[in-house]
Coordinates of C-alpha atoms and ligand atoms in Angstrom, one line a residue:
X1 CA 97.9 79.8 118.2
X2 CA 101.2 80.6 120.5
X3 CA 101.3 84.3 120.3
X4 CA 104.0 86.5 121.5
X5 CA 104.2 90.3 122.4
X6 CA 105.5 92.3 119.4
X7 CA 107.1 95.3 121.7
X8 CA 109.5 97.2 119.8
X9 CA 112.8 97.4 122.1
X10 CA 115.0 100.5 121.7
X11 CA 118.1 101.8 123.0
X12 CA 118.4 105.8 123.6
X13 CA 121.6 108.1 124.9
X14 CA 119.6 110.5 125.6
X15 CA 119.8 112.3 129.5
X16 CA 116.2 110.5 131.0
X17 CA 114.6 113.6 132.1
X18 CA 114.4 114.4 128.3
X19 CA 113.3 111.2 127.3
X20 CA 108.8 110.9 126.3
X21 CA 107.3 108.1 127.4
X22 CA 104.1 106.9 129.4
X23 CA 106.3 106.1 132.1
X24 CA 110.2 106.4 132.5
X25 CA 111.4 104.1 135.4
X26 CA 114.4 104.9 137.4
X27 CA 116.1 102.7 140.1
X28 CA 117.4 103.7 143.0
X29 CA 120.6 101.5 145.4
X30 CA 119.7 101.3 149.0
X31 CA 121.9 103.0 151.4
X32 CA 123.4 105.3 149.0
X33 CA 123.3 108.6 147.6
X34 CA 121.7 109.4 144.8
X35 CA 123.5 108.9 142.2
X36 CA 123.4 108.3 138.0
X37 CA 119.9 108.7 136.5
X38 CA 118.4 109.0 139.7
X39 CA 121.0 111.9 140.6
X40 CA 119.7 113.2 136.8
X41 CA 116.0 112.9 137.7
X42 CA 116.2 114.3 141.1
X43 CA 117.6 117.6 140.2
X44 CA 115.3 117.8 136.9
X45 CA 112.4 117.5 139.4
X46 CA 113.5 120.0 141.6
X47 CA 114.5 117.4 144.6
X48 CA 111.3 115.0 144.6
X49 CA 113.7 112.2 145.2
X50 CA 115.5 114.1 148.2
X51 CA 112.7 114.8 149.7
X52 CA 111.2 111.2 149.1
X53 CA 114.1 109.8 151.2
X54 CA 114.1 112.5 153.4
X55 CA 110.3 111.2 154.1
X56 CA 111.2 107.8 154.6
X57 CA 108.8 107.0 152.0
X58 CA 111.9 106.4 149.6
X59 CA 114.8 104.1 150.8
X60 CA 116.2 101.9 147.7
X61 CA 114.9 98.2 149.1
X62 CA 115.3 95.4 146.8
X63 CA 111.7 96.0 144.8
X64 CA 110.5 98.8 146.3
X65 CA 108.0 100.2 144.0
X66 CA 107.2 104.3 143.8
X67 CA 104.5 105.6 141.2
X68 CA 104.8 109.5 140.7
X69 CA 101.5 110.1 138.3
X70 CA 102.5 113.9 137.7
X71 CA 105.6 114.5 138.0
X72 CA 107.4 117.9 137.1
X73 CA 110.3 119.0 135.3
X74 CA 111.3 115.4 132.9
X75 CA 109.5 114.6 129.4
X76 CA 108.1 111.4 130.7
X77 CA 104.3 111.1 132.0
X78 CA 105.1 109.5 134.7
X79 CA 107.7 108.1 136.9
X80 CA 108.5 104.9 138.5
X81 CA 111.0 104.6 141.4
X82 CA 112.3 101.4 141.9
X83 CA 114.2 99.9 145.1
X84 CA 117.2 98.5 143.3
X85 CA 118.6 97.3 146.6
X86 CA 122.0 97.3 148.0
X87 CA 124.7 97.7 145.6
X88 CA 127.2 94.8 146.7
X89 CA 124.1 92.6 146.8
X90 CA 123.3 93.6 143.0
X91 CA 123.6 90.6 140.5
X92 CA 121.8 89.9 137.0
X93 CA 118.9 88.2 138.8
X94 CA 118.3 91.8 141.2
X95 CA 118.3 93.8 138.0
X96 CA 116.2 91.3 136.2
X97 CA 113.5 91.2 139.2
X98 CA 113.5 94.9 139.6
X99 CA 112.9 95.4 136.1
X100 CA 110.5 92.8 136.1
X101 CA 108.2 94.5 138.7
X102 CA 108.5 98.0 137.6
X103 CA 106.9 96.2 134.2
X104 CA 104.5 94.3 136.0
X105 CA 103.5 97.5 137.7
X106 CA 102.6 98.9 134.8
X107 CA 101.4 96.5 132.5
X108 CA 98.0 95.8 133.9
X109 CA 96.8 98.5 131.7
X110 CA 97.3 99.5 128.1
X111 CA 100.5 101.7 127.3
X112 CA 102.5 103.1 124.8
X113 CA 106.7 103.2 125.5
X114 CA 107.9 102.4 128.9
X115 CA 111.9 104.0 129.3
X116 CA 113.4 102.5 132.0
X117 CA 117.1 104.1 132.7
X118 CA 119.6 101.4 132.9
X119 CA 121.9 101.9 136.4
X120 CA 124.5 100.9 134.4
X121 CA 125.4 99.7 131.1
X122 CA 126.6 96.6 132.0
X123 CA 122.8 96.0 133.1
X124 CA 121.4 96.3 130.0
X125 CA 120.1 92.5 129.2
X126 CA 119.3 91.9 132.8
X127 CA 116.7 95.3 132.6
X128 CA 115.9 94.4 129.0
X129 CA 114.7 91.0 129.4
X130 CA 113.5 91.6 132.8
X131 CA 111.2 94.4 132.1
X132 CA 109.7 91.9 129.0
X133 CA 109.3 89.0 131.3
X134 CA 106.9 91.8 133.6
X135 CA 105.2 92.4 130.6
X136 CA 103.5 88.8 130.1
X137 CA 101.5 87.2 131.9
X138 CA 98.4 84.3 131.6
X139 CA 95.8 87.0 131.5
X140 CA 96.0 88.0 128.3
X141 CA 93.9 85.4 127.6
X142 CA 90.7 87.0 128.9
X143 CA 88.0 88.8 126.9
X144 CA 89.5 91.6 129.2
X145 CA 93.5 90.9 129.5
X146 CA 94.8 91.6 133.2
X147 CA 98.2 92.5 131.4
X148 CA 99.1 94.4 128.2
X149 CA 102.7 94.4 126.4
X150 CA 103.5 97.8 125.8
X151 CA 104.4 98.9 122.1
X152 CA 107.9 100.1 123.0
X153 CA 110.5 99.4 125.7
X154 CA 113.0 102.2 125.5
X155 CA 116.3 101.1 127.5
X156 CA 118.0 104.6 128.3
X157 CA 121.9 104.6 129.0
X158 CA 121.9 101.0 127.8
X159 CA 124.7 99.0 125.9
X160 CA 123.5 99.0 121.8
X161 CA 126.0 96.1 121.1
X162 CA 123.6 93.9 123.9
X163 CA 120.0 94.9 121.7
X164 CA 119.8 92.2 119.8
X165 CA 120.4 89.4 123.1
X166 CA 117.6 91.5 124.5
X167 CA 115.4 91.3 122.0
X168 CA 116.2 87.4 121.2
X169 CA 115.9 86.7 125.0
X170 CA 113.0 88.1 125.5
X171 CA 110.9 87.0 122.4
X172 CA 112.5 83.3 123.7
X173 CA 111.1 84.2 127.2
X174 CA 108.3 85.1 126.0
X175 CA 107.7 81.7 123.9
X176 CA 108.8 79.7 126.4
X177 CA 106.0 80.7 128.7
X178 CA 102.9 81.6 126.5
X179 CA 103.9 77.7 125.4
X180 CA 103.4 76.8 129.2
X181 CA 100.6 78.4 129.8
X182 CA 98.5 77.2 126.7
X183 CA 96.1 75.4 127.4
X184 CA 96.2 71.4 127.0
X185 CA 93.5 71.8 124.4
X186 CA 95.5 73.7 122.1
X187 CA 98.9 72.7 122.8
X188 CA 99.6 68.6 122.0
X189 CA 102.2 66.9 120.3
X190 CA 101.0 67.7 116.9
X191 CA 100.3 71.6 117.5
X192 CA 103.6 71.8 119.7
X193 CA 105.5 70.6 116.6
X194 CA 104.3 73.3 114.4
X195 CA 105.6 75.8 117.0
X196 CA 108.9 74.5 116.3
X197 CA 108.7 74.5 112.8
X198 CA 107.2 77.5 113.1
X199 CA 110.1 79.2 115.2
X200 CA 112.8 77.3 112.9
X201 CA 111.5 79.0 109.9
X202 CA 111.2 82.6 111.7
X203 CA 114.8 82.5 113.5
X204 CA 117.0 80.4 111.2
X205 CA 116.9 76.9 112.0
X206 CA 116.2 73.5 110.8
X207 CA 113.1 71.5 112.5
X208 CA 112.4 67.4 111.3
X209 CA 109.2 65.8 112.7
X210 CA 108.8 62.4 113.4
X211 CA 105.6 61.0 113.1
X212 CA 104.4 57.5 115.1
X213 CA 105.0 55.9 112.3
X214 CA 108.8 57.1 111.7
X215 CA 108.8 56.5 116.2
X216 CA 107.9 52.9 115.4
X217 CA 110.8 52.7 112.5
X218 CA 112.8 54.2 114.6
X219 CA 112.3 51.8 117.2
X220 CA 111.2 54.3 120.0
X221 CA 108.6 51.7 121.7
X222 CA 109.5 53.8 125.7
X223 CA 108.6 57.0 124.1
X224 CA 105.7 55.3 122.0
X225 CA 104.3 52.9 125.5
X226 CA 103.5 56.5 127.1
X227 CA 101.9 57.5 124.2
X228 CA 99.4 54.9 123.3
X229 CA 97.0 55.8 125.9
X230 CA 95.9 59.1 124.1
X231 CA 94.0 60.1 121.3
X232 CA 96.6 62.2 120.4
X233 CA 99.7 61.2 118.7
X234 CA 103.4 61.3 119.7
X235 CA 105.9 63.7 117.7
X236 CA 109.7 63.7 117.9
X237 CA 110.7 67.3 116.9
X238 CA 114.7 67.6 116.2
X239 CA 116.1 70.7 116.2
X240 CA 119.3 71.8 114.4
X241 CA 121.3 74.5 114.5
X242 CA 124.7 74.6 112.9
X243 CA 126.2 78.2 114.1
X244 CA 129.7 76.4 113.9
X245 CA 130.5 74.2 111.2
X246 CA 132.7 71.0 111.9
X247 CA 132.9 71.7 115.4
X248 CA 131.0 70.0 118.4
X249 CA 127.1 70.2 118.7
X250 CA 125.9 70.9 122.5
X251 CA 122.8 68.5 122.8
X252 CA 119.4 69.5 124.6
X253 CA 116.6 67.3 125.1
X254 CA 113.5 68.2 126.4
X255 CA 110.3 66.6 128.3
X256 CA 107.1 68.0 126.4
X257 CA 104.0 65.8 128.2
X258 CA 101.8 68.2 126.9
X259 CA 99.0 67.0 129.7
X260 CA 100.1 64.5 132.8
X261 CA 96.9 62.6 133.9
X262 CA 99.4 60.4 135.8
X263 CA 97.7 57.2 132.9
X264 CA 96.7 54.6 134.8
X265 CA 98.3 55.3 137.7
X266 CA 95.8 58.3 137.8
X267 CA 96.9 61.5 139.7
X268 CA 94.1 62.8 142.2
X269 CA 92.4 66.3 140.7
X270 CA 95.2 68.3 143.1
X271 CA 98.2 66.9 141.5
X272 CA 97.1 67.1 137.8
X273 CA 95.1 70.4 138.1
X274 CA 98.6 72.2 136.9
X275 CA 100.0 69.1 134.7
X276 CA 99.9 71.3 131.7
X277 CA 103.2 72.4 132.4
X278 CA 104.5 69.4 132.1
X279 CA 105.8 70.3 128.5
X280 CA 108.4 73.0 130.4
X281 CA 111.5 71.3 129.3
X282 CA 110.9 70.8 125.4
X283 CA 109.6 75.0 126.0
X284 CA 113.0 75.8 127.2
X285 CA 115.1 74.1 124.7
X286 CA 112.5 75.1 121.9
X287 CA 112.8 78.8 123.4
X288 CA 116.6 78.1 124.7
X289 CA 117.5 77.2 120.5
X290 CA 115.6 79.8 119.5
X291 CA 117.5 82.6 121.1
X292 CA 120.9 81.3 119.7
X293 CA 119.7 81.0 116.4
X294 CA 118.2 84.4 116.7
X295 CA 121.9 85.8 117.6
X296 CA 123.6 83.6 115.2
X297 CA 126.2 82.8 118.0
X298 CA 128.8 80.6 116.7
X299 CA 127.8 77.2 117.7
X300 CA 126.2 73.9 117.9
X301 CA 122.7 72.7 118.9
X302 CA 120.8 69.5 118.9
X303 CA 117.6 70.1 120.4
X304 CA 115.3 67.3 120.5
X305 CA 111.5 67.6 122.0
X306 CA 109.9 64.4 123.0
X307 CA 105.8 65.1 122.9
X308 CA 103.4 63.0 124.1
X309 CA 100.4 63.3 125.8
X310 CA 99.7 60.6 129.0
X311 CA 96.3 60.0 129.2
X312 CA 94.3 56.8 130.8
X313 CA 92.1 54.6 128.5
X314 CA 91.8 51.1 126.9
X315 CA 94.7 51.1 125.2
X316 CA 97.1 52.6 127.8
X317 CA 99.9 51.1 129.0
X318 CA 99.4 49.2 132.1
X319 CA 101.2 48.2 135.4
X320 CA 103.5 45.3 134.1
X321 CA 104.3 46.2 131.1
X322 CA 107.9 45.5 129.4
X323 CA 109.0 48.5 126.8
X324 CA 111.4 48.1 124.9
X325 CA 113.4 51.4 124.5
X326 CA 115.8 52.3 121.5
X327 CA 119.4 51.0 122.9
X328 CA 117.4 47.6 123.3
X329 CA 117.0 47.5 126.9
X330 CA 113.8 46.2 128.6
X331 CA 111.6 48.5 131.1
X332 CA 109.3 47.2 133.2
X333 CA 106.4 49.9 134.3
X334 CA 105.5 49.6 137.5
X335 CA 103.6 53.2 137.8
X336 CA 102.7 55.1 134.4
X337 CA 102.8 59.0 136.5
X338 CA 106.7 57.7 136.0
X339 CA 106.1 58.7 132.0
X340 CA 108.9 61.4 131.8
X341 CA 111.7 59.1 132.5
X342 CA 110.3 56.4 129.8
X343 CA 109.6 59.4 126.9
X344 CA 113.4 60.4 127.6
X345 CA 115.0 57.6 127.2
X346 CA 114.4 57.4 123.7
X347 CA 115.1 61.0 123.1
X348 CA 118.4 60.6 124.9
X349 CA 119.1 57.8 123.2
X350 CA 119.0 59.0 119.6
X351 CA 121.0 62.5 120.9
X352 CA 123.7 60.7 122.7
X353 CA 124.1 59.2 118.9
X354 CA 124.5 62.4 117.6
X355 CA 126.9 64.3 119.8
X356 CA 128.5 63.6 123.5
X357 CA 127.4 66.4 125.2
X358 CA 124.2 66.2 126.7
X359 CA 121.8 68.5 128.8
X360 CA 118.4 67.2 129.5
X361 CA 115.3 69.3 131.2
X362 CA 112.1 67.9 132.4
X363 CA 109.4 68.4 135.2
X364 CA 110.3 64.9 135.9
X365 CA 109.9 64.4 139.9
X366 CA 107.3 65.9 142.8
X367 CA 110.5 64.5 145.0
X368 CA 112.7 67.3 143.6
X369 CA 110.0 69.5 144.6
X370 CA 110.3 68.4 148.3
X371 CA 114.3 68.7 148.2
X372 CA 114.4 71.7 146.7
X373 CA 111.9 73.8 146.8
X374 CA 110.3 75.8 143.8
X375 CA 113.3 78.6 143.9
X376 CA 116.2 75.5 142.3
X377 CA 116.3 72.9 140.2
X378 CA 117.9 69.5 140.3
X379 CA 121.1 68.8 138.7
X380 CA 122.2 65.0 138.1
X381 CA 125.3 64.3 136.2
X382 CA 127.4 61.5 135.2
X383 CA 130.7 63.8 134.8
X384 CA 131.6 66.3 137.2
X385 CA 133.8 68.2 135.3
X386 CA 130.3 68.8 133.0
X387 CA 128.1 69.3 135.3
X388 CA 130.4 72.2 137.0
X389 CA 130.4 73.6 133.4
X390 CA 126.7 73.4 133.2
X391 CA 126.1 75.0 136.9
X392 CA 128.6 77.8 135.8
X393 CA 126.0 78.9 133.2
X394 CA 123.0 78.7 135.2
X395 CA 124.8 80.2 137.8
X396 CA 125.8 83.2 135.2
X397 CA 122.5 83.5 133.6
X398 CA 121.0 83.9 137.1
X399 CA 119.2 81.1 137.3
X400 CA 119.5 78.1 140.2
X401 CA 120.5 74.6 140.6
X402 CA 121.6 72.2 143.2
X403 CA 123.5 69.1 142.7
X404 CA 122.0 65.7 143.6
X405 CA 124.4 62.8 144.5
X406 CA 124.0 60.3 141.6
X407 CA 127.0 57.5 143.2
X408 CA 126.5 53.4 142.3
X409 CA 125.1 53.0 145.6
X410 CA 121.9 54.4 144.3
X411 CA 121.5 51.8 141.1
X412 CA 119.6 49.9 143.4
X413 CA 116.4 52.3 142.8
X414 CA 115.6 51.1 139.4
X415 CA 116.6 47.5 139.6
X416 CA 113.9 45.0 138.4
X417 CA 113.3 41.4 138.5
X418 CA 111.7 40.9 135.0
X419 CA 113.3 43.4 133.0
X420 CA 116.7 45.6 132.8
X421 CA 115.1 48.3 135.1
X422 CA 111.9 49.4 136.6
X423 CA 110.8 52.8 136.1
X424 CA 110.2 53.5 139.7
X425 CA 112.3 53.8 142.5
X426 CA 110.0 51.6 144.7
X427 CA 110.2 53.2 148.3
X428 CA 109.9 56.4 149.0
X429 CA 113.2 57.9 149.7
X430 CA 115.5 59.5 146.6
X431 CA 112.8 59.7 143.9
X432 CA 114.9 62.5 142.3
X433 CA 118.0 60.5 142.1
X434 CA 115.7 57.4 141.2
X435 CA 114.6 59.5 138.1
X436 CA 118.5 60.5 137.5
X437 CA 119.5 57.2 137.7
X438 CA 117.0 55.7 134.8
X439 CA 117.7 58.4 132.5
X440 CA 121.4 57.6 133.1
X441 CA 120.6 54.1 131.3
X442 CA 120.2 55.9 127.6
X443 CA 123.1 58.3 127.2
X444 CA 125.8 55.6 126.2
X445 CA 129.2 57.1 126.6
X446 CA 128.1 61.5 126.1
X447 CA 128.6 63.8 129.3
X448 CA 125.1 64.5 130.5
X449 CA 123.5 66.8 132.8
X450 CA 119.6 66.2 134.0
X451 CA 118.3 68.8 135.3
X452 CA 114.6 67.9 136.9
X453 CA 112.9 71.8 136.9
X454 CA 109.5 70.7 138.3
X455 CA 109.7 73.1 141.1
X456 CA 111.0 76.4 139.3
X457 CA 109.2 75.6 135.9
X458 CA 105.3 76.5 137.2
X459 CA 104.4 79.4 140.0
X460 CA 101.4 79.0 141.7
X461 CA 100.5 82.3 142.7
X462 CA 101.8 86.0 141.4
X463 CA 105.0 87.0 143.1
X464 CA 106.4 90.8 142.8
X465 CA 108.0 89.9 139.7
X466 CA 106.2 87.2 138.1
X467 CA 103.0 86.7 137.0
X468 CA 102.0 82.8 138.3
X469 CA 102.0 80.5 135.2
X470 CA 105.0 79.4 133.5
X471 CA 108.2 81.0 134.6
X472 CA 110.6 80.7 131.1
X473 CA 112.6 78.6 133.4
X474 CA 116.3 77.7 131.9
X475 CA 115.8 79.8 128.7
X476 CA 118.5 82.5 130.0
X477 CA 120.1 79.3 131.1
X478 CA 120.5 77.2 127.7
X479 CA 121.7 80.7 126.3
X480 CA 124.7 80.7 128.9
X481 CA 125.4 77.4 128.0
X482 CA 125.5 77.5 124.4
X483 CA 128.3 80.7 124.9
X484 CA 130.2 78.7 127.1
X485 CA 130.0 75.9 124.4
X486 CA 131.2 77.8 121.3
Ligands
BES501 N1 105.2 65.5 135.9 C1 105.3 64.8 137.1 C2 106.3 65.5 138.1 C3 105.8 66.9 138.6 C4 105.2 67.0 139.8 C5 106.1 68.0 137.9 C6 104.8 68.2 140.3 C7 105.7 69.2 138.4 C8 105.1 69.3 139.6 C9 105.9 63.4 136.8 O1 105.6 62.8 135.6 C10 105.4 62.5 137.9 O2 104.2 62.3 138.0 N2 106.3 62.0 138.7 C11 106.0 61.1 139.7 C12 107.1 60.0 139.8 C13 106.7 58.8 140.6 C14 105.5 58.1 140.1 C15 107.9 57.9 140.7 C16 106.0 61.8 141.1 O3 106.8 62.8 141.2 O4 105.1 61.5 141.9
MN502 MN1 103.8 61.8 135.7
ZN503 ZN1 105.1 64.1 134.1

């Protein structure tokens, strides 16, 4: 049901102009000579990039896109400029997006082996998994796809000792956000579940399910309150990887509402029309534990996916309620759109059992969205000296996050007068921080970092490197984090 690309990735020495494909791609710095593979391909072609810039039509600007349909003198079909931008400005995440939309350039027709020639070596994951990430998109989905994965992605001048993090990256990317975009028909708890038992048995790692029943036993009655308003049941998928024997296990947890109506609390048609992404979190860490099991890096994970689906109906939970989560304490629900916090809990709890580090991602709060924008995520912690660690990775991976304050001051947003906490912050003001604040209630004594990715988890509408849909948020993210880790 979740299907991913099968692209062959290749690495190749050879000069570019020698090199057959349907399309070689080529950067190009901005204000700069030419130099490298484009100083290669400019002579091969007898000048066409000279005379390009001499033109003006050619000048090197971060994603500047140039299709040459015949060109003369390389092996190649056809060649792709692309603006790599200014050189001092270049990071992971410039490479990645110019990679991304030469692919996406591409890709909305059927071909065979796209070469792109790596600037330099050390840019080799950032091209590799950002030419795969323009290679998906949601319209493959149509009787007539609006994007095709090509068979082969040939990485010329690349590094062959970072192939195999290409390939796990991108097959996680790729996971990550087909899992997003499925439909809420096809992906629920139960379905979700055998995708991660699914991508356990593929990439080496173990998967448990919990069933309601074993949630019930296992005295998850937050996770389980959410839940009883659908027809379809909860699942607790636990994911384990042991890359490091005897030594510390790094602990993800993940919100998977496979479909937010809001429950009774009922979102209007304009805020649920896009609540099948509300799963994002548990696709990251799924796709996140993936890619470290696929390299067999040397450490640790605990991934654990709460599913549920929240859903209006007789038997939902209603405005009142008292839940009684895992560590024993009492919740009273006072809005059921406020489900992400309540399915967490009890996923936090039984991690923060397990191990104490902690990192938990969820599409938990429109009020992130507001703050932040759809460019950064939310980062909550209750110990600095973690959460720096944490930022450092996303920061590496070329990803984004901002910290939130998360002081005492604020434990007034979740205080109730019938039960140990509310699950709403009440007024309008911090609703992030409210959201930090609750989950802080279930992690007992582990280091823990929540990081709310409604805004960067979902795009709206195409941008030059990203096809709208589900964005793989965090994948390159957890992957950073588990090296740091080990
Ligand atoms: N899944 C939503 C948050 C969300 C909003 C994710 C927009 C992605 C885009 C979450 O469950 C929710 O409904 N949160 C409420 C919390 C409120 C009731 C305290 C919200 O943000 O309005
Ligand atoms: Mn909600
Ligand atoms: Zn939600």
């Amino acid at each position: 049901m979740i299907t991913t690309p099968n692209t062959a990735f290749d690495i190749s020495s050879a000069t570019p102009a020698t090199v057959a494909a349907d399309w070689l791609v080529v950067g190009v710095w901005a204000n700069e000579s030419l130099s490298g593979a484009a100083a290669t391909i400019d002579t091969a072609t007898g000048g066409l990039l000279t005379k390009l810039r001499e033109s003006g039509d050619l000048t090197g600007k971060h994603l500047e896109l140039i299709p040459v349909l015949n060109p003369t003198g390389i092996a190649a079909k056809r060649l792709l400029i692309v603006g790599l931008g200014k050189p001092d400005a270049a990071t992971r995440a410039t490479a990645h997006d110019a990679a991304a939309a030469s692919a996406r350039h591409i890709t909305g027709k059927k071909v065979g082996t796209i070469a792109f020639a790596v600037p330099s070596p050390e840019f080799t994951l950032a091209v590799g998994v950002g030419l795969a990430q323009g290679c998906q998109g949601p319209g493959v989905r149509k009787t007539t796809p609006t994007r095709f994965a090509p068979e082969k992605l040939l990485l010329v001048g690349g590094d062959a000792a970072a192939l195999p993090r290409v390939l796990a990256e991108s097959q996680a990317l790729w996971l990550a956000r087909e899992l997003v975009n499925a439909p809420p028909c096809d992906l629920y708890p139960e379905t979700f579940a055998v995708a991660a038992a699914e991508s356990g048995r593929t990439h080496g790692f173990d998967v448990e399910i919990w069933d309601e029943s074993r949630l019930a036993a296992e005295r998850m009655g937050s996770l389980l309150g959410v839940a009883q308003g659908s027809t379809r049941p909860a699942r607790l998928a636990i994911l384990r990887y042991t890359g490091n024997p005897g030594g510390p296990t790094l602990g993800l947890v993940g919100k998977g509402v496979t479909f937010d109506s809001g429950g009774l609390s009922l979102k209007p048609t304009d805020g649920m029309v896009d609540m099948k992404c509300d799963m994002a979190g548990a696709a990251a860490v799924l796709a996140g534990t993936q890619a470290i099991a696929a390299q067999k890096l040397k450490v640790n994970v605990l991934g654990v996916l709460a599913l549920v689906e929240n859903m209006p109906s007789g038997t939902a939970v209603k405005l009142g309620d008292v839940l009684t989560a895992r560590n024993g304490k009492t919740i009273e629900v006072l809005n059921t759109d406020a489900e992400g916090r309540l399915i967490l809990a009890d996923a936090l709890c039984y991690a923060s059992e397990q191990t104490g580090f902690l990192v938990d991602f969820a599409t938990l709060t429109g009020a992130c969205l507001v703050a932040l924008g759809t460019e950064t995520s939310g980062l909550m912690t209750n110990n600095d000296a973690w959460g720096e660690q944490i930022q450092t990775a996303i920061r590496t991976a070329g990803e984004r996050a901002w910290k939130l304050p998360m002081d005492a001051s604020y434990d007034g947003l979740i205080k109730s007068k019938v039960a140990d906490m509310r699950n709403t912050g009440g007024g309008r003001w911090g609703g992030a921080i409210a959201g930090g604040k609750f989950l802080e209630q279930f992690v007992g004594n582990a280091k823990w970092v929540h990081m709310d990715i409604a805004g960067p988890a979902w795009a709206d509408g195409d941008t030059a490197a990203l096809d709208a849909g589900g964005t793989g948020c965090m994948v390159r993210s957890i992957v950073e984090m588990a090296r740091a880790f080990s």
